[in-house]
CSV table of C-alpha atoms in Angstrom, one decimal:
chain,number,residue,atom,x,y,z
A,116,MET,CA,38.7,-80.5,15.5
A,117,ALA,CA,39.5,-80.1,11.8
A,118,THR,CA,38.8,-76.8,10.1
A,119,ARG,CA,36.1,-77.0,7.5
A,120,LEU,CA,36.5,-75.0,4.3
A,121,PRO,CA,33.6,-73.1,3.0
A,122,PRO,CA,31.9,-74.6,0.0
A,123,PRO,CA,33.1,-73.5,-3.5
A,124,LYS,CA,31.4,-70.6,-5.1
A,125,ARG,CA,28.6,-71.6,-7.4
A,126,ILE,CA,29.5,-71.2,-11.1
A,127,LYS,CA,26.8,-69.8,-13.3
A,128,THR,CA,25.8,-72.3,-16.0
A,129,TYR,CA,24.0,-71.6,-19.3
A,130,HIS,CA,22.8,-75.2,-19.9
A,131,GLY,CA,25.0,-75.8,-22.9
A,132,ALA,CA,24.6,-72.4,-24.5
A,133,PRO,CA,27.8,-70.3,-24.9
A,134,GLU,CA,28.3,-67.5,-22.3
A,135,PRO,CA,26.9,-64.3,-23.7
A,136,GLU,CA,29.3,-61.5,-24.3
A,137,PRO,CA,28.9,-58.5,-21.9
A,138,GLU,CA,27.1,-55.6,-23.5
A,139,THR,CA,29.3,-52.7,-24.4
A,140,PRO,CA,28.0,-49.4,-22.9
A,141,LEU,CA,26.5,-47.0,-25.4
A,142,PRO,CA,28.6,-44.0,-26.1
A,143,SER,CA,27.5,-40.8,-24.3
A,144,PRO,CA,27.3,-37.7,-26.4
A,145,ASN,CA,29.1,-34.5,-25.5
A,146,ILE,CA,27.0,-31.5,-24.7
A,147,VAL,CA,27.6,-27.8,-24.0
A,148,VAL,CA,26.6,-26.7,-20.4
A,149,GLN,CA,26.3,-23.2,-19.1
A,150,PHE,CA,26.1,-22.8,-15.3
A,151,VAL,CA,24.0,-19.8,-14.2
A,152,SER,CA,22.8,-18.6,-10.7
A,153,GLU,CA,19.3,-19.5,-9.8
A,154,GLU,CA,18.8,-16.2,-7.9
A,155,ASP,CA,19.7,-13.6,-10.7
A,156,GLY,CA,20.6,-15.7,-13.8
A,157,GLN,CA,24.2,-14.5,-14.0
A,158,SER,CA,26.8,-16.8,-15.4
A,159,LEU,CA,28.9,-18.6,-12.7
A,160,ALA,CA,31.5,-20.1,-15.1
A,161,PRO,CA,32.3,-20.2,-18.8
A,162,ALA,CA,30.3,-22.6,-20.9
A,163,VAL,CA,32.0,-26.1,-21.0
A,164,ASN,CA,31.8,-29.1,-23.2
A,165,LEU,CA,31.5,-32.3,-21.2
A,166,PRO,CA,30.0,-35.9,-21.5
A,167,ALA,CA,26.3,-36.0,-20.9
A,168,ASN,CA,26.7,-38.8,-18.4
A,169,THR,CA,28.7,-36.7,-16.0
A,170,THR,CA,27.1,-37.3,-12.6
A,171,ARG,CA,25.5,-34.6,-10.4
A,172,GLU,CA,28.5,-34.9,-8.0
A,173,GLY,CA,30.8,-34.4,-11.0
A,174,LEU,CA,29.0,-31.2,-12.0
A,175,GLU,CA,29.3,-30.0,-8.4
A,176,VAL,CA,33.1,-30.6,-8.4
A,177,LEU,CA,33.5,-29.0,-11.8
A,178,LEU,CA,31.6,-25.9,-10.9
A,179,ASN,CA,33.6,-25.5,-7.7
A,180,LYS,CA,36.8,-25.7,-9.8
A,181,LEU,CA,35.6,-23.2,-12.4
A,182,SER,CA,34.2,-20.7,-9.9
A,183,THR,CA,36.7,-18.4,-8.2
A,184,LYS,CA,34.3,-16.8,-5.8
A,185,ASP,CA,34.7,-19.3,-3.0
A,186,GLU,CA,37.8,-21.0,-1.9
A,187,ASP,CA,36.1,-23.8,0.0
A,188,PRO,CA,33.8,-26.3,-2.0
A,189,VAL,CA,30.2,-25.3,-1.9
A,190,PRO,CA,27.4,-27.8,-2.3
A,191,PHE,CA,25.0,-27.1,-5.1
A,192,GLN,CA,21.6,-28.2,-6.3
A,193,PHE,CA,21.1,-28.2,-10.1
A,194,HIS,CA,18.0,-28.0,-12.3
A,195,VAL,CA,17.1,-27.3,-15.9
A,196,ALA,CA,14.0,-25.2,-16.8
A,197,LEU,CA,11.4,-26.9,-18.9
A,198,PRO,CA,10.3,-24.8,-21.9
A,199,GLU,CA,6.7,-23.7,-21.8
A,200,GLY,CA,4.5,-24.4,-24.9
A,201,PRO,CA,0.9,-23.9,-25.9
A,202,ASP,CA,0.0,-27.3,-24.7
A,203,THR,CA,1.5,-26.8,-21.2
A,204,LYS,CA,-1.1,-27.6,-18.6
A,205,PRO,CA,-1.6,-25.4,-15.5
A,206,GLY,CA,0.3,-26.8,-12.5
A,207,ALA,CA,2.6,-28.9,-14.7
A,208,PRO,CA,6.3,-29.2,-13.6
A,209,THR,CA,8.4,-26.3,-14.7
A,210,ARG,CA,11.9,-27.7,-14.0
A,211,ILE,CA,13.9,-30.9,-14.1
A,212,VAL,CA,16.0,-31.5,-11.0
A,213,ILE,CA,19.3,-33.2,-11.8
A,214,GLN,CA,19.7,-36.1,-9.4
A,215,LYS,CA,21.8,-38.5,-11.5
A,216,SER,CA,23.1,-36.9,-14.6
A,217,LEU,CA,22.0,-34.7,-17.5
A,218,GLU,CA,21.8,-37.7,-19.8
A,219,ALA,CA,19.5,-39.7,-17.4
A,220,ASP,CA,17.4,-36.8,-16.0
A,221,VAL,CA,17.2,-34.3,-18.9
A,222,LEU,CA,17.9,-36.1,-22.2
A,223,GLY,CA,15.9,-39.1,-20.9
A,224,HIS,CA,13.0,-37.0,-19.7
A,225,SER,CA,9.6,-38.0,-21.0
A,226,SER,CA,8.9,-34.5,-22.4
A,227,ASP,CA,11.6,-35.0,-25.1
A,228,ALA,CA,12.1,-31.2,-24.9
A,229,PHE,CA,15.9,-31.5,-25.2
A,230,SER,CA,18.5,-32.9,-27.6
A,231,ALA,CA,22.3,-33.3,-27.4
A,232,GLU,CA,22.7,-30.4,-29.8
A,233,ASP,CA,21.1,-27.9,-27.4
A,234,VAL,CA,23.0,-25.6,-25.0
A,235,PHE,CA,22.0,-26.7,-21.5
A,236,VAL,CA,21.4,-23.8,-19.2
A,237,VAL,CA,21.9,-25.4,-15.7
A,238,TYR,CA,20.5,-23.3,-12.8
A,239,CYS,CA,22.6,-23.6,-9.7
A,240,ALA,CA,21.3,-23.1,-6.1
A,241,PRO,CA,24.0,-23.0,-3.4
A,242,GLN,CA,23.0,-25.1,-0.4
A,243,SER,CA,24.0,-24.4,3.2
A,244,VAL,CA,27.7,-24.4,3.7
A,245,PHE,CA,27.3,-25.9,7.1
A,246,ARG,CA,25.9,-29.4,7.6
A,247,VAL,CA,23.6,-30.7,10.3
A,248,ARG,CA,24.5,-34.1,11.5
A,249,PRO,CA,21.5,-36.5,11.7
A,250,ALA,CA,20.4,-37.7,15.1
A,251,THR,CA,21.3,-41.3,15.6
A,252,ARG,CA,20.8,-42.0,19.4
A,253,CYS,CA,18.6,-41.0,22.3
A,254,SER,CA,20.8,-39.0,24.7
A,255,SER,CA,18.1,-38.4,27.4
A,256,THR,CA,14.7,-39.6,28.4
A,257,LEU,CA,13.1,-37.1,30.7
A,258,SER,CA,10.0,-37.8,32.7
A,259,GLY,CA,7.9,-35.3,34.6
A,260,HIS,CA,4.6,-34.9,32.8
A,261,THR,CA,1.9,-37.2,34.0
A,262,SER,CA,-0.2,-37.1,30.8
A,263,PRO,CA,0.6,-37.3,27.1
A,264,ILE,CA,2.9,-34.5,25.8
A,265,LEU,CA,0.9,-32.5,23.2
A,266,CYS,CA,3.3,-29.8,22.0
A,267,ALA,CA,7.0,-29.0,22.2
A,268,SER,CA,9.1,-26.1,20.9
A,269,PHE,CA,12.8,-25.2,21.1
A,270,SER,CA,13.7,-21.6,22.2
A,271,PRO,CA,15.3,-19.4,19.5
A,272,THR,CA,18.8,-19.9,21.0
A,273,GLY,CA,18.2,-23.7,21.4
A,274,ASN,CA,19.2,-23.5,25.1
A,275,LEU,CA,15.7,-24.2,26.4
A,276,LEU,CA,12.7,-26.4,25.5
A,277,ALA,CA,9.1,-25.8,26.3
A,278,THR,CA,6.5,-28.6,26.4
A,279,GLY,CA,2.8,-28.7,27.0
A,280,SER,CA,0.8,-31.6,28.3
A,281,GLY,CA,-2.6,-33.0,29.2
A,282,ASP,CA,-1.6,-32.7,32.9
A,283,THR,CA,-2.5,-28.9,32.7
A,284,HIS,CA,1.2,-28.0,33.0
A,285,ALA,CA,3.8,-26.6,30.7
A,286,ARG,CA,7.4,-27.4,31.5
A,287,LEU,CA,10.8,-25.8,30.7
A,288,TRP,CA,13.9,-28.0,30.1
A,289,ASP,CA,17.5,-26.9,30.2
A,290,LEU,CA,19.1,-28.5,27.1
A,291,ASN,CA,22.7,-27.8,28.2
A,292,THR,CA,22.3,-30.1,31.1
A,293,GLU,CA,19.3,-32.0,29.8
A,294,THR,CA,17.4,-31.6,33.1
A,295,PRO,CA,14.1,-30.0,34.1
A,296,SER,CA,14.2,-26.3,34.6
A,297,HIS,CA,10.7,-25.0,35.6
A,298,VAL,CA,7.1,-26.2,35.9
A,299,LEU,CA,4.6,-23.7,34.6
A,300,ALA,CA,1.4,-24.2,36.5
A,301,GLY,CA,-1.7,-22.1,35.9
A,302,HIS,CA,-3.9,-23.6,33.2
A,303,VAL,CA,-6.9,-25.6,34.3
A,304,GLY,CA,-7.1,-27.7,31.1
A,305,TRP,CA,-4.7,-29.4,28.7
A,306,VAL,CA,-1.9,-27.2,27.4
A,307,LEU,CA,-2.3,-27.4,23.6
A,308,CYS,CA,0.3,-25.0,22.2
A,309,VAL,CA,3.5,-23.2,23.3
A,310,GLU,CA,5.2,-20.4,21.4
A,311,TRP,CA,8.4,-18.5,22.1
A,312,GLU,CA,8.9,-14.8,21.5
A,313,ALA,CA,11.7,-14.3,19.0
A,314,LEU,CA,14.1,-12.8,21.5
A,315,GLU,CA,13.4,-15.5,24.1
A,316,ARG,CA,12.1,-12.9,26.6
A,317,LYS,CA,8.7,-14.5,27.0
A,318,LEU,CA,6.8,-17.7,26.4
A,319,ALA,CA,3.1,-17.9,25.5
A,320,THR,CA,1.0,-20.9,26.2
A,321,GLY,CA,-2.6,-21.7,25.2
A,322,GLY,CA,-4.9,-24.2,26.8
A,323,HIS,CA,-8.1,-26.2,26.6
A,324,ASP,CA,-9.4,-23.7,29.2
A,325,GLY,CA,-9.5,-21.0,26.5
A,326,HIS,CA,-6.8,-19.0,28.3
A,327,VAL,CA,-3.6,-17.5,27.0
A,328,ARG,CA,-0.8,-17.2,29.5
A,329,LEU,CA,2.6,-15.4,29.4
A,330,TRP,CA,5.7,-16.7,31.3
A,331,ASP,CA,9.2,-15.5,32.2
A,332,PRO,CA,11.5,-18.2,31.0
A,333,LYS,CA,14.3,-17.2,33.5
A,334,SER,CA,12.2,-17.6,36.6
A,335,GLY,CA,9.4,-19.8,35.4
A,336,LYS,CA,6.8,-17.4,36.9
A,337,PRO,CA,3.7,-16.2,35.2
A,338,ILE,CA,3.6,-12.6,33.8
A,339,GLY,CA,0.3,-11.4,35.2
A,340,GLU,CA,-2.9,-13.2,35.2
A,341,ALA,CA,-4.3,-15.3,32.3
A,342,MET,CA,-5.6,-13.5,29.3
A,343,LYS,CA,-9.3,-14.5,29.0
A,344,GLY,CA,-11.7,-13.9,26.1
A,345,HIS,CA,-12.0,-17.0,24.0
A,346,SER,CA,-15.1,-19.1,24.7
A,347,LYS,CA,-13.4,-22.4,23.6
A,348,TRP,CA,-9.9,-23.9,23.5
A,349,ILE,CA,-6.8,-22.3,21.9
A,350,THR,CA,-5.6,-23.9,18.7
A,351,SER,CA,-2.6,-21.8,17.8
A,352,LEU,CA,-0.4,-18.9,18.9
A,353,THR,CA,1.9,-16.6,17.0
A,354,TRP,CA,4.1,-13.6,17.9
A,355,GLU,CA,4.4,-10.3,16.1
A,356,PRO,CA,7.7,-10.2,14.0
A,357,ILE,CA,10.6,-8.5,15.7
A,358,HIS,CA,11.3,-6.3,12.7
A,359,ILE,CA,7.9,-4.7,13.1
A,360,ASN,CA,7.8,-4.4,16.9
A,361,PRO,CA,11.0,-5.2,18.7
A,362,SER,CA,10.2,-3.8,22.2
A,363,SER,CA,6.9,-5.2,23.0
A,364,PRO,CA,5.6,-7.6,20.3
A,365,ARG,CA,2.0,-8.6,20.5
A,366,VAL,CA,0.7,-12.1,20.5
A,367,ALA,CA,-2.2,-13.5,18.5
A,368,SER,CA,-4.3,-16.6,19.4
A,369,SER,CA,-6.8,-18.6,17.3
A,370,SER,CA,-9.5,-20.7,18.9
A,371,LYS,CA,-12.2,-23.3,18.3
A,372,ASP,CA,-14.7,-20.5,18.8
A,373,GLY,CA,-14.0,-19.3,15.3
A,374,THR,CA,-12.2,-16.1,16.3
A,375,VAL,CA,-8.6,-14.7,16.4
A,376,ARG,CA,-7.6,-12.3,19.2
A,377,VAL,CA,-4.6,-10.0,19.2
A,378,TRP,CA,-3.3,-9.3,22.7
A,379,SER,CA,-1.1,-6.5,24.0
A,380,THR,CA,1.6,-7.8,26.2
A,381,LEU,CA,1.8,-4.5,28.0
A,382,THR,CA,-1.8,-4.0,28.9
A,383,ARG,CA,-2.6,-7.7,28.8
A,384,ARG,CA,-5.9,-6.9,27.0
A,385,THR,CA,-7.4,-7.7,23.7
A,386,GLU,CA,-6.5,-5.1,21.1
A,387,PHE,CA,-9.0,-6.4,18.5
A,388,THR,CA,-10.8,-9.5,17.6
A,389,LEU,CA,-11.0,-11.0,14.1
A,390,SER,CA,-14.4,-12.8,13.7
A,391,GLY,CA,-14.9,-13.5,10.0
A,392,HIS,CA,-14.6,-17.3,10.0
A,393,SER,CA,-17.7,-19.4,10.4
A,394,ALA,CA,-15.9,-22.4,12.0
A,395,SER,CA,-12.9,-23.2,14.1
A,396,VAL,CA,-9.7,-21.3,13.3
A,397,ASN,CA,-7.0,-24.0,13.4
A,398,VAL,CA,-3.8,-22.0,12.6
A,399,VAL,CA,-2.7,-18.4,12.8
A,400,LYS,CA,0.6,-17.0,11.5
A,401,TRP,CA,1.9,-13.4,11.6
A,402,GLY,CA,3.7,-12.4,8.4
A,403,GLY,CA,5.8,-9.4,7.7
A,404,ALA,CA,4.5,-8.3,4.3
A,405,GLY,CA,1.4,-6.3,3.3
A,406,GLY,CA,1.8,-3.2,5.5
A,407,PRO,CA,3.7,-1.5,8.3
A,408,LYS,CA,2.2,-3.8,10.9
A,409,GLY,CA,2.3,-7.0,8.8
A,410,VAL,CA,-0.6,-9.3,8.2
A,411,LEU,CA,-2.2,-12.2,9.9
A,412,TYR,CA,-2.8,-15.5,8.0
A,413,THR,CA,-5.6,-17.7,9.3
A,414,ALA,CA,-6.8,-21.1,8.2
A,415,SER,CA,-10.2,-22.4,9.3
A,416,SER,CA,-12.4,-25.5,9.2
A,417,ASP,CA,-14.8,-23.5,7.1
A,418,ARG,CA,-12.4,-24.3,4.2
A,419,THR,CA,-11.1,-20.8,3.8
A,420,VAL,CA,-7.7,-19.0,4.3
A,421,ARG,CA,-8.0,-15.4,5.2
A,422,ILE,CA,-5.5,-12.5,5.3
A,423,TRP,CA,-6.0,-9.7,7.9
A,424,ASP,CA,-4.3,-6.4,8.2
A,425,GLY,CA,-2.2,-6.4,11.4
A,426,GLU,CA,-2.0,-2.7,11.5
A,427,THR,CA,16.4,0.0,17.1
A,428,VAL,CA,19.2,-2.2,16.2
A,429,THR,CA,17.5,-5.5,16.6
A,430,GLN,CA,14.7,-4.1,14.5
A,431,GLU,CA,17.1,-2.9,11.8
A,432,LEU,CA,18.9,-6.3,11.6
A,433,ALA,CA,15.7,-8.2,11.5
A,434,LYS,CA,14.2,-5.9,8.8
A,435,ALA,CA,17.4,-6.1,6.7
A,436,ARG,CA,17.4,-9.9,6.9
A,437,TYR,CA,13.7,-10.0,6.0
A,438,ASP,CA,14.1,-7.6,3.0
A,439,LYS,CA,17.0,-9.6,1.7
A,440,LEU,CA,15.0,-12.8,1.6
A,441,LEU,CA,12.0,-11.0,0.2
A,442,ALA,CA,14.1,-9.7,-2.7
A,443,THR,CA,14.6,-13.2,-4.1
A,444,THR,CA,11.5,-15.0,-2.8
A,445,PRO,CA,8.1,-13.5,-2.2
A,446,GLU,CA,6.2,-14.2,1.0
A,447,LEU,CA,4.3,-17.4,0.2
A,448,LEU,CA,1.5,-19.2,2.0
A,449,ILE,CA,0.8,-22.9,1.8
A,450,SER,CA,-2.3,-24.6,3.2
A,451,GLY,CA,-3.1,-28.3,3.7
A,452,SER,CA,-6.6,-29.7,4.0
A,453,ASP,CA,-8.8,-32.7,4.8
A,454,ASP,CA,-9.6,-32.8,1.1
A,455,HIS,CA,-6.1,-34.5,0.6
A,456,THR,CA,-4.7,-31.4,-1.3
A,457,LEU,CA,-2.5,-28.4,-0.7
A,458,PHE,CA,-2.7,-24.9,-2.1
A,459,LEU,CA,0.2,-22.5,-2.7
A,460,TRP,CA,-0.6,-18.8,-2.4
A,461,SER,CA,1.2,-15.6,-3.3
A,462,PRO,CA,-0.9,-12.8,-1.8
A,463,PHE,CA,1.8,-10.1,-2.1
A,464,GLY,CA,4.5,-9.0,-4.5
A,465,SER,CA,4.6,-8.6,-8.3
A,466,ASN,CA,2.4,-11.7,-8.8
A,467,ALA,CA,-0.1,-11.0,-6.1
A,468,SER,CA,-3.4,-12.9,-6.5
A,469,GLN,CA,-6.3,-14.0,-4.4
A,470,LYS,CA,-6.3,-17.3,-6.3
A,471,PRO,CA,-3.9,-20.1,-5.5
A,472,VAL,CA,-0.7,-20.3,-7.5
A,473,ALA,CA,-0.7,-24.1,-7.6
A,474,ARG,CA,-2.8,-27.0,-6.4
A,475,LEU,CA,-0.6,-29.8,-5.0
A,476,THR,CA,-2.0,-33.3,-5.1
A,477,GLY,CA,-0.7,-36.7,-4.2
A,478,HIS,CA,-2.0,-37.4,-0.7
A,479,GLN,CA,-4.6,-40.1,-0.4
A,480,ARG,CA,-6.0,-39.0,3.0
A,481,GLN,CA,-6.2,-35.7,5.0
A,482,VAL,CA,-3.1,-33.5,5.4
A,483,SER,CA,-2.0,-33.1,9.0
A,484,HIS,CA,0.9,-30.7,8.8
A,485,VAL,CA,2.9,-28.7,6.2
A,486,ALA,CA,6.1,-26.8,6.7
A,487,PHE,CA,8.5,-24.7,4.5
A,488,SER,CA,12.2,-25.5,4.4
A,489,PRO,CA,14.4,-22.8,6.0
A,490,ASP,CA,15.5,-21.4,2.6
A,491,GLY,CA,11.9,-21.4,1.4
A,492,ARG,CA,12.6,-23.5,-1.7
A,493,TRP,CA,10.8,-26.7,-0.5
A,494,ALA,CA,7.6,-27.5,1.4
A,495,ALA,CA,7.0,-30.8,3.1
A,496,SER,CA,3.6,-32.2,4.0
A,497,ALA,CA,2.5,-35.0,6.3
A,498,GLY,CA,-0.7,-36.9,6.0
A,499,TRP,CA,-2.6,-39.8,7.4
A,500,ASP,CA,-1.9,-41.9,4.3
A,501,GLY,CA,1.5,-43.1,5.5
A,502,SER,CA,2.5,-46.6,4.4
A,503,VAL,CA,2.8,-47.7,8.1
A,504,ARG,CA,0.8,-45.2,10.2
A,505,ALA,CA,-0.4,-41.6,10.2
A,506,VAL,CA,2.3,-38.9,10.4
A,507,TYR,CA,1.5,-36.1,12.8
A,508,ARG,CA,4.3,-33.5,12.6
A,509,LEU,CA,7.3,-32.5,10.6
A,510,ALA,CA,10.4,-30.4,11.3
A,511,TRP,CA,13.3,-29.3,9.1
A,512,SER,CA,17.0,-29.1,9.9
A,513,ALA,CA,18.6,-25.7,9.7
A,514,ASP,CA,20.5,-26.5,6.5
A,515,GLY,CA,17.4,-27.8,4.8
A,516,ARG,CA,19.0,-31.2,4.0
A,517,LEU,CA,17.1,-33.3,6.6
A,518,LEU,CA,13.5,-33.6,7.6
A,519,VAL,CA,12.2,-35.4,10.7
A,520,SER,CA,8.7,-36.8,11.0
A,521,ALA,CA,6.7,-37.9,14.1
A,522,SER,CA,4.3,-40.7,13.6
A,523,LYS,CA,1.5,-42.8,15.1
A,524,ASP,CA,3.8,-45.9,14.8
A,525,SER,CA,5.8,-44.6,17.9
A,526,THR,CA,9.0,-43.8,15.9
A,527,LEU,CA,10.8,-40.7,14.5
A,528,LYS,CA,12.2,-40.9,11.0
A,529,ILE,CA,14.9,-38.6,9.6
A,530,TRP,CA,14.7,-38.2,5.8
A,531,ASP,CA,17.6,-37.3,3.5
A,532,LEU,CA,16.4,-34.7,0.9
A,533,LYS,CA,19.3,-35.6,-1.4
A,534,THR,CA,18.1,-39.2,-1.9
A,535,TYR,CA,14.5,-38.8,-0.7
A,536,LYS,CA,15.0,-41.9,1.5
A,537,ILE,CA,15.1,-42.6,5.2
A,538,LYS,CA,18.5,-41.5,6.7
A,539,THR,CA,17.8,-42.7,10.2
A,540,ASP,CA,15.0,-44.5,12.0
A,541,LEU,CA,14.7,-43.6,15.7
A,542,PRO,CA,12.6,-46.0,17.7
A,543,GLY,CA,12.3,-45.5,21.5
A,544,HIS,CA,8.9,-44.2,22.3
A,545,THR,CA,6.3,-46.7,23.5
A,546,ASP,CA,3.3,-45.0,22.0
A,547,GLU,CA,2.3,-42.4,19.4
A,548,VAL,CA,4.6,-39.4,18.9
A,549,TYR,CA,2.6,-36.2,18.8
A,550,CYS,CA,5.3,-33.4,18.5
A,551,VAL,CA,8.8,-33.0,17.2
A,552,ASP,CA,11.3,-30.1,16.8
A,553,PHE,CA,14.7,-29.8,15.3
A,554,VAL,CA,17.5,-27.3,16.3
A,555,ALA,CA,21.2,-27.5,15.5
A,556,ASP,CA,21.9,-31.2,15.6
A,557,LYS,CA,19.4,-32.0,18.3
A,558,VAL,CA,15.9,-33.4,17.9
A,559,VAL,CA,13.3,-33.5,20.6
A,560,SER,CA,10.1,-35.5,20.7
A,561,GLY,CA,7.1,-36.1,23.0
A,562,GLY,CA,4.0,-38.2,22.8
A,563,ARG,CA,1.4,-40.3,24.4
A,564,ASP,CA,3.9,-42.2,26.5
A,565,ARG,CA,4.3,-39.0,28.6
A,566,THR,CA,8.1,-38.9,28.1
A,567,LEU,CA,10.3,-36.3,26.5
A,568,LYS,CA,13.2,-37.7,24.4
A,569,ILE,CA,16.3,-35.8,23.2
A,570,TRP,CA,18.1,-37.2,20.2
A,571,LYS,CA,21.7,-36.4,19.2
A,572,ASN,CA,24.3,-37.6,16.7
């Protein structure tokens, strides 16, 4: 059979008109750039004169060449501060993030606040030196639960995984072998939340039966009887920070009954009850600021956020790490609501206020989940206004470069924070995905199809 040649390439015609000459690119002006640290404002390199169309990647290479602090290249994020004027509106953007180049992002900004004759002070924020690889495949599909999986959480070391289900059981999974480890039976209703103690010595679970239970992760056996006191189901659990109480941290639980209870893990009794909300308390978090015992943040369906006084070597290390972070970033609180908005709060520190720092808008429907990035520079929110289906949960990678979302459309999506686009689409579940967590380069998900999936690169 004779080989057929492909058809010739089509030649563009101009219907008798002469072919237009290609446009010559406009010359790019030279500008003076000063690189400074975002943390303390100190100069990172001498001021340089360079073309305004130098790309963001080019700025990163140049800064690594000029800086003598690190031998290995360090990834950076760059931004320029917008000058404040009398006409500046509250909540208006205060910075311009450089994504393409100074010419495209700064000189071409709609504010017209900069010209080529200015000295551009570029703030540099070093990103994580390590890089988390995005999950691209499902390495295991683990069955065992007989009802939808409602919650999942990696242990602090990433060796174990805890899941809670509508079958009244919580389960522990060994992630080194990707096999079931223990079945935690004791609740008489759905297991709605699981929470690990920071040193992985205990696991707390809360159920639709209104009980809080503690478990030994090594043996899978319960630690004492159920802690009873709530009159309705448990909505959230949180442990006391290790730098406050390293030996026997307490656990706090919020409930549909509108109260928060703080439990002693030694006596297994309620130490005190917080009952100021007039509706269901949906989330409780234990912060380390505000006093020697930290504070409890609670968010309720009564449309209020409240802050309550929560009155070794491990402790010293945790305290030093916390103080180091607090020196550059105050302890912030962010809340999302059914009114389609988010509020950012700064209840402690030099700018402490009972009023929100910023009101964040953009969602068209209720906000279902919000989470800070590991370095505290970003906050991601999920809502029911997705272009395909509602998004239920979010989880950040440890380096803050990737974000994974769990959705009603039965898929997981990994987002690249550099391009703000989808990095990887992970189909595999056969129904809605209710929970997701991210540790190292592993992602775990569970949902209505009653299966647990582990995803790897």
